[in-house]
PDB file of C-alpha atoms in Angstrom:
ATOM      1  CA  MET N   1     -23.909 -30.916  30.702  1.00  0.00           C
ATOM      2  CA  TYR N   2     -21.636 -33.711  30.766  1.00  0.00           C
ATOM      3  CA  ASP N   3     -19.549 -34.976  33.758  1.00  0.00           C
ATOM      4  CA  GLY N   4     -16.126 -34.935  34.550  1.00  0.00           C
ATOM      5  CA  SER N   5     -13.286 -34.811  32.178  1.00  0.00           C
ATOM      6  CA  LEU N   6     -15.287 -34.647  28.921  1.00  0.00           C
ATOM      7  CA  GLN N   7     -17.072 -31.853  30.213  1.00  0.00           C
ATOM      8  CA  ASP N   8     -13.523 -30.311  31.126  1.00  0.00           C
ATOM      9  CA  LEU N   9     -12.364 -30.834  27.759  1.00  0.00           C
ATOM     10  CA  ILE N  10     -15.491 -29.312  26.028  1.00  0.00           C
ATOM     11  CA  ASP N  11     -15.073 -26.237  28.377  1.00  0.00           C
ATOM     12  CA  GLU N  12     -11.369 -25.885  27.264  1.00  0.00           C
ATOM     13  CA  LEU N  13     -12.013 -26.245  23.728  1.00  0.00           C
ATOM     14  CA  GLY N  14     -14.611 -23.665  23.738  1.00  0.00           C
ATOM     15  CA  GLN N  15     -12.034 -21.035  24.951  1.00  0.00           C
ATOM     16  CA  LEU N  16     -10.275 -21.312  21.477  1.00  0.00           C
ATOM     17  CA  PRO N  17     -11.088 -18.587  18.904  1.00  0.00           C
ATOM     18  CA  GLY N  18     -13.724 -19.664  16.321  1.00  0.00           C
ATOM     19  CA  VAL N  19     -14.822 -22.613  18.566  1.00  0.00           C
ATOM     20  CA  GLY N  20     -18.406 -22.254  19.778  1.00  0.00           C
ATOM     21  CA  PRO N  21     -19.901 -24.738  22.421  1.00  0.00           C
ATOM     22  CA  LYS N  22     -21.200 -27.055  19.452  1.00  0.00           C
ATOM     23  CA  SER N  23     -17.963 -27.220  17.770  1.00  0.00           C
ATOM     24  CA  ALA N  24     -16.181 -27.826  21.133  1.00  0.00           C
ATOM     25  CA  GLN N  25     -18.479 -30.741  21.835  1.00  0.00           C
ATOM     26  CA  ARG N  26     -18.173 -32.065  18.463  1.00  0.00           C
ATOM     27  CA  ILE N  27     -14.216 -32.113  18.472  1.00  0.00           C
ATOM     28  CA  ALA N  28     -14.301 -33.463  22.080  1.00  0.00           C
ATOM     29  CA  PHE N  29     -16.624 -36.564  20.973  1.00  0.00           C
ATOM     30  CA  TYR N  30     -14.335 -36.993  17.856  1.00  0.00           C
ATOM     31  CA  LEU N  31     -11.284 -37.073  20.123  1.00  0.00           C
ATOM     32  CA  LEU N  32     -13.124 -39.640  22.371  1.00  0.00           C
ATOM     33  CA  SER N  33     -13.627 -42.023  19.232  1.00  0.00           C
ATOM     34  CA  ARG N  34      -9.970 -41.761  18.302  1.00  0.00           C
ATOM     35  CA  PRO N  35      -7.360 -44.536  19.412  1.00  0.00           C
ATOM     36  CA  ALA N  36      -5.471 -43.320  22.552  1.00  0.00           C
ATOM     37  CA  GLU N  37      -2.073 -43.153  20.468  1.00  0.00           C
ATOM     38  CA  GLU N  38      -3.537 -40.354  18.213  1.00  0.00           C
ATOM     39  CA  VAL N  39      -4.870 -38.309  21.164  1.00  0.00           C
ATOM     40  CA  THR N  40      -1.308 -38.769  22.865  1.00  0.00           C
ATOM     41  CA  ARG N  41       0.482 -37.512  19.857  1.00  0.00           C
ATOM     42  CA  LEU N  42      -1.909 -34.497  19.706  1.00  0.00           C
ATOM     43  CA  SER N  43      -1.296 -33.642  23.563  1.00  0.00           C
ATOM     44  CA  GLU N  44       2.238 -34.148  23.037  1.00  0.00           C
ATOM     45  CA  ALA N  45       2.356 -31.740  20.110  1.00  0.00           C
ATOM     46  CA  LEU N  46       0.824 -29.314  22.019  1.00  0.00           C
ATOM     47  CA  VAL N  47       3.170 -29.425  24.815  1.00  0.00           C
ATOM     48  CA  ARG N  48       6.139 -29.475  22.491  1.00  0.00           C
ATOM     49  CA  MET N  49       4.800 -26.254  20.644  1.00  0.00           C
ATOM     50  CA  LYS N  50       4.281 -24.466  24.094  1.00  0.00           C
ATOM     51  CA  LYS N  51       7.719 -25.567  25.269  1.00  0.00           C
ATOM     52  CA  ASN N  52       9.702 -24.725  21.979  1.00  0.00           C
ATOM     53  CA  VAL N  53       8.099 -21.945  20.296  1.00  0.00           C
ATOM     54  CA  ARG N  54       9.315 -18.632  21.137  1.00  0.00           C
ATOM     55  CA  PHE N  55       9.242 -15.110  19.246  1.00  0.00           C
ATOM     56  CA  CYS N  56      12.179 -14.116  17.034  1.00  0.00           C
ATOM     57  CA  SER N  57      14.508 -11.722  19.013  1.00  0.00           C
ATOM     58  CA  ILE N  58      14.926  -9.426  15.806  1.00  0.00           C
ATOM     59  CA  CYS N  59      11.339  -9.371  14.149  1.00  0.00           C
ATOM     60  CA  GLY N  60       8.963 -10.929  16.531  1.00  0.00           C
ATOM     61  CA  ASN N  61       7.988 -13.776  14.199  1.00  0.00           C
ATOM     62  CA  ILE N  62       7.636 -17.317  15.452  1.00  0.00           C
ATOM     63  CA  SER N  63      10.580 -19.444  15.731  1.00  0.00           C
ATOM     64  CA  GLU N  64      12.057 -22.358  17.669  1.00  0.00           C
ATOM     65  CA  ASP N  65      15.705 -20.424  17.759  1.00  0.00           C
ATOM     66  CA  GLU N  66      16.880 -17.162  18.904  1.00  0.00           C
ATOM     67  CA  GLN N  67      16.220 -15.792  15.126  1.00  0.00           C
ATOM     68  CA  CYS N  68      13.553 -17.081  12.800  1.00  0.00           C
ATOM     69  CA  ALA N  69      14.436 -18.546   9.424  1.00  0.00           C
ATOM     70  CA  ILE N  70      13.469 -15.260   7.561  1.00  0.00           C
ATOM     71  CA  CYS N  71      15.949 -13.228   9.617  1.00  0.00           C
ATOM     72  CA  LYS N  72      18.722 -15.544   9.312  1.00  0.00           C
ATOM     73  CA  ASP N  73      18.265 -16.053   5.429  1.00  0.00           C
ATOM     74  CA  SER N  74      20.935 -13.627   3.831  1.00  0.00           C
ATOM     75  CA  ARG N  75      19.229 -13.857   0.441  1.00  0.00           C
ATOM     76  CA  ARG N  76      16.233 -11.987   1.602  1.00  0.00           C
ATOM     77  CA  HIS N  77      16.330  -8.126   0.510  1.00  0.00           C
ATOM     78  CA  GLN N  78      17.792  -6.528   3.547  1.00  0.00           C
ATOM     79  CA  SER N  79      16.561  -3.005   2.304  1.00  0.00           C
ATOM     80  CA  GLU N  80      12.836  -3.793   2.727  1.00  0.00           C
ATOM     81  CA  LEU N  81      10.871  -4.202   5.795  1.00  0.00           C
ATOM     82  CA  CYS N  82       7.229  -5.306   5.820  1.00  0.00           C
ATOM     83  CA  ILE N  83       5.224  -4.230   9.147  1.00  0.00           C
ATOM     84  CA  VAL N  84       2.401  -6.799  10.162  1.00  0.00           C
ATOM     85  CA  GLU N  85       0.320  -6.987  13.067  1.00  0.00           C
ATOM     86  CA  GLU N  86       0.805 -10.709  14.168  1.00  0.00           C
ATOM     87  CA  ALA N  87       3.131 -13.655  13.234  1.00  0.00           C
ATOM     88  CA  LYS N  88       0.386 -15.391  11.327  1.00  0.00           C
ATOM     89  CA  ASP N  89       0.412 -12.469   8.940  1.00  0.00           C
ATOM     90  CA  VAL N  90       4.022 -13.496   7.967  1.00  0.00           C
ATOM     91  CA  GLY N  91       2.800 -16.705   6.903  1.00  0.00           C
ATOM     92  CA  ALA N  92      -0.002 -15.106   4.749  1.00  0.00           C
ATOM     93  CA  ILE N  93       2.325 -13.048   2.985  1.00  0.00           C
ATOM     94  CA  GLU N  94       4.775 -15.656   2.355  1.00  0.00           C
ATOM     95  CA  ARG N  95       2.396 -17.888   0.687  1.00  0.00           C
ATOM     96  CA  THR N  96       1.990 -15.523  -2.036  1.00  0.00           C
ATOM     97  CA  ARG N  97       5.700 -15.751  -3.004  1.00  0.00           C
ATOM     98  CA  SER N  98       5.601 -11.936  -3.994  1.00  0.00           C
ATOM     99  CA  TYR N  99       7.759 -10.387  -1.178  1.00  0.00           C
ATOM    100  CA  ARG N 100      11.487 -11.256  -0.505  1.00  0.00           C
ATOM    101  CA  GLY N 101      12.308  -8.664   2.223  1.00  0.00           C
ATOM    102  CA  LEU N 102      12.483  -8.871   5.804  1.00  0.00           C
ATOM    103  CA  TYR N 103       9.462  -8.409   8.521  1.00  0.00           C
ATOM    104  CA  HIS N 104       8.687  -6.762  11.625  1.00  0.00           C
ATOM    105  CA  VAL N 105       5.809  -8.118  13.828  1.00  0.00           C
ATOM    106  CA  LEU N 106       4.046  -5.369  15.924  1.00  0.00           C
ATOM    107  CA  GLY N 107       2.191  -7.857  18.505  1.00  0.00           C
ATOM    108  CA  GLY N 108      -1.362  -6.298  17.718  1.00  0.00           C
ATOM    109  CA  THR N 109      -2.679  -3.076  16.793  1.00  0.00           C
ATOM    110  CA  ILE N 110      -3.484   0.428  18.409  1.00  0.00           C
ATOM    111  CA  ASP N 111      -6.892  -0.067  19.952  1.00  0.00           C
ATOM    112  CA  PRO N 112      -7.685   2.482  22.756  1.00  0.00           C
ATOM    113  CA  ILE N 113     -11.135   0.903  23.505  1.00  0.00           C
ATOM    114  CA  ASN N 114      -9.058  -2.293  24.666  1.00  0.00           C
ATOM    115  CA  GLY N 115      -6.489  -0.145  26.285  1.00  0.00           C
ATOM    116  CA  VAL N 116      -3.883  -1.092  23.672  1.00  0.00           C
ATOM    117  CA  GLY N 117      -1.559   2.151  22.778  1.00  0.00           C
ATOM    118  CA  PRO N 118       1.797   2.500  20.689  1.00  0.00           C
ATOM    119  CA  ASP N 119       3.791   1.581  23.950  1.00  0.00           C
ATOM    120  CA  GLN N 120       2.190  -1.929  24.047  1.00  0.00           C
ATOM    121  CA  LEU N 121       3.426  -2.718  20.535  1.00  0.00           C
ATOM    122  CA  ARG N 122       6.803  -3.359  19.434  1.00  0.00           C
ATOM    123  CA  ILE N 123       7.335   0.144  17.937  1.00  0.00           C
ATOM    124  CA  ARG N 124      10.534   0.875  19.735  1.00  0.00           C
ATOM    125  CA  GLU N 125      12.141  -2.158  18.400  1.00  0.00           C
ATOM    126  CA  LEU N 126      10.957  -1.186  15.015  1.00  0.00           C
ATOM    127  CA  LEU N 127      12.698   2.443  15.333  1.00  0.00           C
ATOM    128  CA  GLN N 128      15.818   0.583  16.713  1.00  0.00           C
ATOM    129  CA  ARG N 129      15.857  -1.634  13.679  1.00  0.00           C
ATOM    130  CA  LEU N 130      15.636   1.365  11.383  1.00  0.00           C
ATOM    131  CA  SER N 131      18.368   3.559  12.971  1.00  0.00           C
ATOM    132  CA  ASP N 132      21.182   1.643  11.286  1.00  0.00           C
ATOM    133  CA  GLU N 133      20.021   2.827   7.887  1.00  0.00           C
ATOM    134  CA  THR N 134      20.166  -0.460   6.086  1.00  0.00           C
ATOM    135  CA  ILE N 135      16.218  -0.387   5.459  1.00  0.00           C
ATOM    136  CA  THR N 136      15.295   1.883   2.667  1.00  0.00           C
ATOM    137  CA  GLU N 137      11.391   0.928   2.456  1.00  0.00           C
ATOM    138  CA  VAL N 138       8.983   0.017   5.092  1.00  0.00           C
ATOM    139  CA  ILE N 139       5.953  -1.511   3.821  1.00  0.00           C
ATOM    140  CA  ILE N 140       2.908  -1.143   6.311  1.00  0.00           C
ATOM    141  CA  ALA N 141       0.987  -4.400   5.983  1.00  0.00           C
ATOM    142  CA  THR N 142      -1.777  -3.728   8.688  1.00  0.00           C
ATOM    143  CA  ASN N 143      -5.470  -5.151   8.283  1.00  0.00           C
ATOM    144  CA  PRO N 144      -7.769  -2.575   6.524  1.00  0.00           C
ATOM    145  CA  ASN N 145      -9.842  -2.343   9.467  1.00  0.00           C
ATOM    146  CA  ILE N 146     -10.257   0.461  12.065  1.00  0.00           C
ATOM    147  CA  GLU N 147      -7.589  -0.630  14.309  1.00  0.00           C
ATOM    148  CA  GLY N 148      -5.278  -1.515  11.398  1.00  0.00           C
ATOM    149  CA  GLU N 149      -5.964   2.082   9.688  1.00  0.00           C
ATOM    150  CA  ALA N 150      -5.088   3.809  13.041  1.00  0.00           C
ATOM    151  CA  THR N 151      -1.723   1.910  13.438  1.00  0.00           C
ATOM    152  CA  ALA N 152      -1.028   2.483   9.789  1.00  0.00           C
ATOM    153  CA  THR N 153      -1.582   6.251  10.346  1.00  0.00           C
ATOM    154  CA  TYR N 154       0.339   6.321  13.723  1.00  0.00           C
ATOM    155  CA  LEU N 155       3.388   4.655  11.832  1.00  0.00           C
ATOM    156  CA  SER N 156       3.397   6.582   8.656  1.00  0.00           C
ATOM    157  CA  ARG N 157       3.283   9.763  11.104  1.00  0.00           C
ATOM    158  CA  THR N 158       6.206   8.440  13.350  1.00  0.00           C
ATOM    159  CA  LEU N 159       8.169   7.290  10.335  1.00  0.00           C
ATOM    160  CA  ALA N 160       7.701  10.694   8.583  1.00  0.00           C
ATOM    161  CA  GLY N 161      10.969  12.253   9.793  1.00  0.00           C
ATOM    162  CA  VAL N 162      13.075   9.216   9.415  1.00  0.00           C
ATOM    163  CA  GLY N 163      13.949   9.670   5.820  1.00  0.00           C
ATOM    164  CA  ILE N 164      12.742   6.093   4.838  1.00  0.00           C
ATOM    165  CA  GLU N 165      10.058   5.478   1.888  1.00  0.00           C
ATOM    166  CA  VAL N 166       7.079   4.460   3.643  1.00  0.00           C
ATOM    167  CA  THR N 167       4.487   2.631   1.645  1.00  0.00           C
ATOM    168  CA  ARG N 168       1.128   0.836   2.405  1.00  0.00           C
ATOM    169  CA  LEU N 169      -0.088  -2.204   0.921  1.00  0.00           C
ATOM    170  CA  ALA N 170      -2.935  -1.432  -1.835  1.00  0.00           C
ATOM    171  CA  SER N 171      -6.569  -2.713  -0.902  1.00  0.00           C
ATOM    172  CA  GLY N 172      -9.504  -2.944  -3.098  1.00  0.00           C
ATOM    173  CA  LEU N 173     -11.905  -5.535  -4.644  1.00  0.00           C
ATOM    174  CA  PRO N 174     -11.154  -9.271  -4.056  1.00  0.00           C
ATOM    175  CA  VAL N 175     -10.691 -11.612  -7.131  1.00  0.00           C
ATOM    176  CA  GLY N 176     -14.219 -13.235  -8.022  1.00  0.00           C
ATOM    177  CA  GLY N 177     -15.888 -10.603  -6.033  1.00  0.00           C
ATOM    178  CA  ASP N 178     -18.980  -8.472  -7.255  1.00  0.00           C
ATOM    179  CA  LEU N 179     -19.154  -4.910  -7.233  1.00  0.00           C
ATOM    180  CA  GLU N 180     -22.643  -4.653  -5.941  1.00  0.00           C
ATOM    181  CA  TYR N 181     -21.575  -6.481  -2.876  1.00  0.00           C
ATOM    182  CA  ALA N 182     -18.450  -4.418  -2.067  1.00  0.00           C
ATOM    183  CA  ASP N 183     -18.884  -1.735   0.755  1.00  0.00           C
ATOM    184  CA  GLU N 184     -18.055   1.973  -0.176  1.00  0.00           C
ATOM    185  CA  VAL N 185     -14.582   2.002   1.512  1.00  0.00           C
ATOM    186  CA  THR N 186     -13.277  -1.083  -0.493  1.00  0.00           C
ATOM    187  CA  LEU N 187     -14.657   0.286  -3.661  1.00  0.00           C
ATOM    188  CA  GLY N 188     -13.122   3.712  -3.037  1.00  0.00           C
ATOM    189  CA  ARG N 189      -9.948   2.148  -1.999  1.00  0.00           C
ATOM    190  CA  ALA N 190     -10.111   0.104  -5.456  1.00  0.00           C
ATOM    191  CA  PHE N 191     -10.416   3.414  -7.297  1.00  0.00           C
ATOM    192  CA  GLU N 192      -7.523   5.068  -5.468  1.00  0.00           C
ATOM    193  CA  GLY N 193      -5.194   2.197  -6.338  1.00  0.00           C
ATOM    194  CA  ARG N 194      -6.164   1.617  -9.779  1.00  0.00           C
ATOM    195  CA  ARG N 195      -3.275   1.314 -12.370  1.00  0.00           C
ATOM    196  CA  ALA N 196      -2.680   1.077 -16.149  1.00  0.00           C
ATOM    197  CA  ILE N 197      -2.998  -2.124 -17.574  1.00  0.00           C
ATOM    198  CA  ASN N 198      -1.409  -1.502 -21.095  1.00  0.00           C
TER     199      ASN N 198
END
C-alpha cells in the first residue's frame, strides 16, 4: 500500500505475534512521528537484545550470562524444580512471589500436529539435572491446554520411576470469574482441586 521503507517496516512489524496489519501500520506511523533519537534508541535496544541475550546453560531461562540470576542464587530452594514451557513463564511465576525454587524451561510443548515431539524439548537436560538427587520435588507448570496437558502427562510418566515427588499446578476458576461462563474442564478442575477453608 505504501512505498519503500515505510511499507517494509509495516511488513516486518506485521510478522510480530499479536500484531495485525492495522496495528503494524499504527506502530509504523507512530515511529515515523517520533524524533530520530527515540527511534534510534529503540533500534539499538533491539540489536543489543539480539546480541547479548542467550539461554541459561542450566535451566534454559533467558540471561545475558552463562547462567541466569535464578540459577546463581544460592538462597533459592535447591530441592524444588518447576518445569515451564517457555522462558516468559518464569517471569509470570516470579511475579507471584510464591515460589522460591529453581526452574527448567522445556522450550515448548509436545505438539505432534506441528512435528514437535519429546526429542525437540529439553527433556534430556531435565533428566540429567534430576540424576544428582538434589531435587526432591518437580512441579509441572505447563499451560492447561491440549499441548500442555500432553506434555504434563508425558513428563509425569517419564518421571514416575525416578523416585521424585511430581506435582502439577492446580487449575480452576479465575478470581472475579462467573461460574456460568466457565467451561466444563475448568469447572471440573476447580472441583478436583478444592480445599478446606477452615
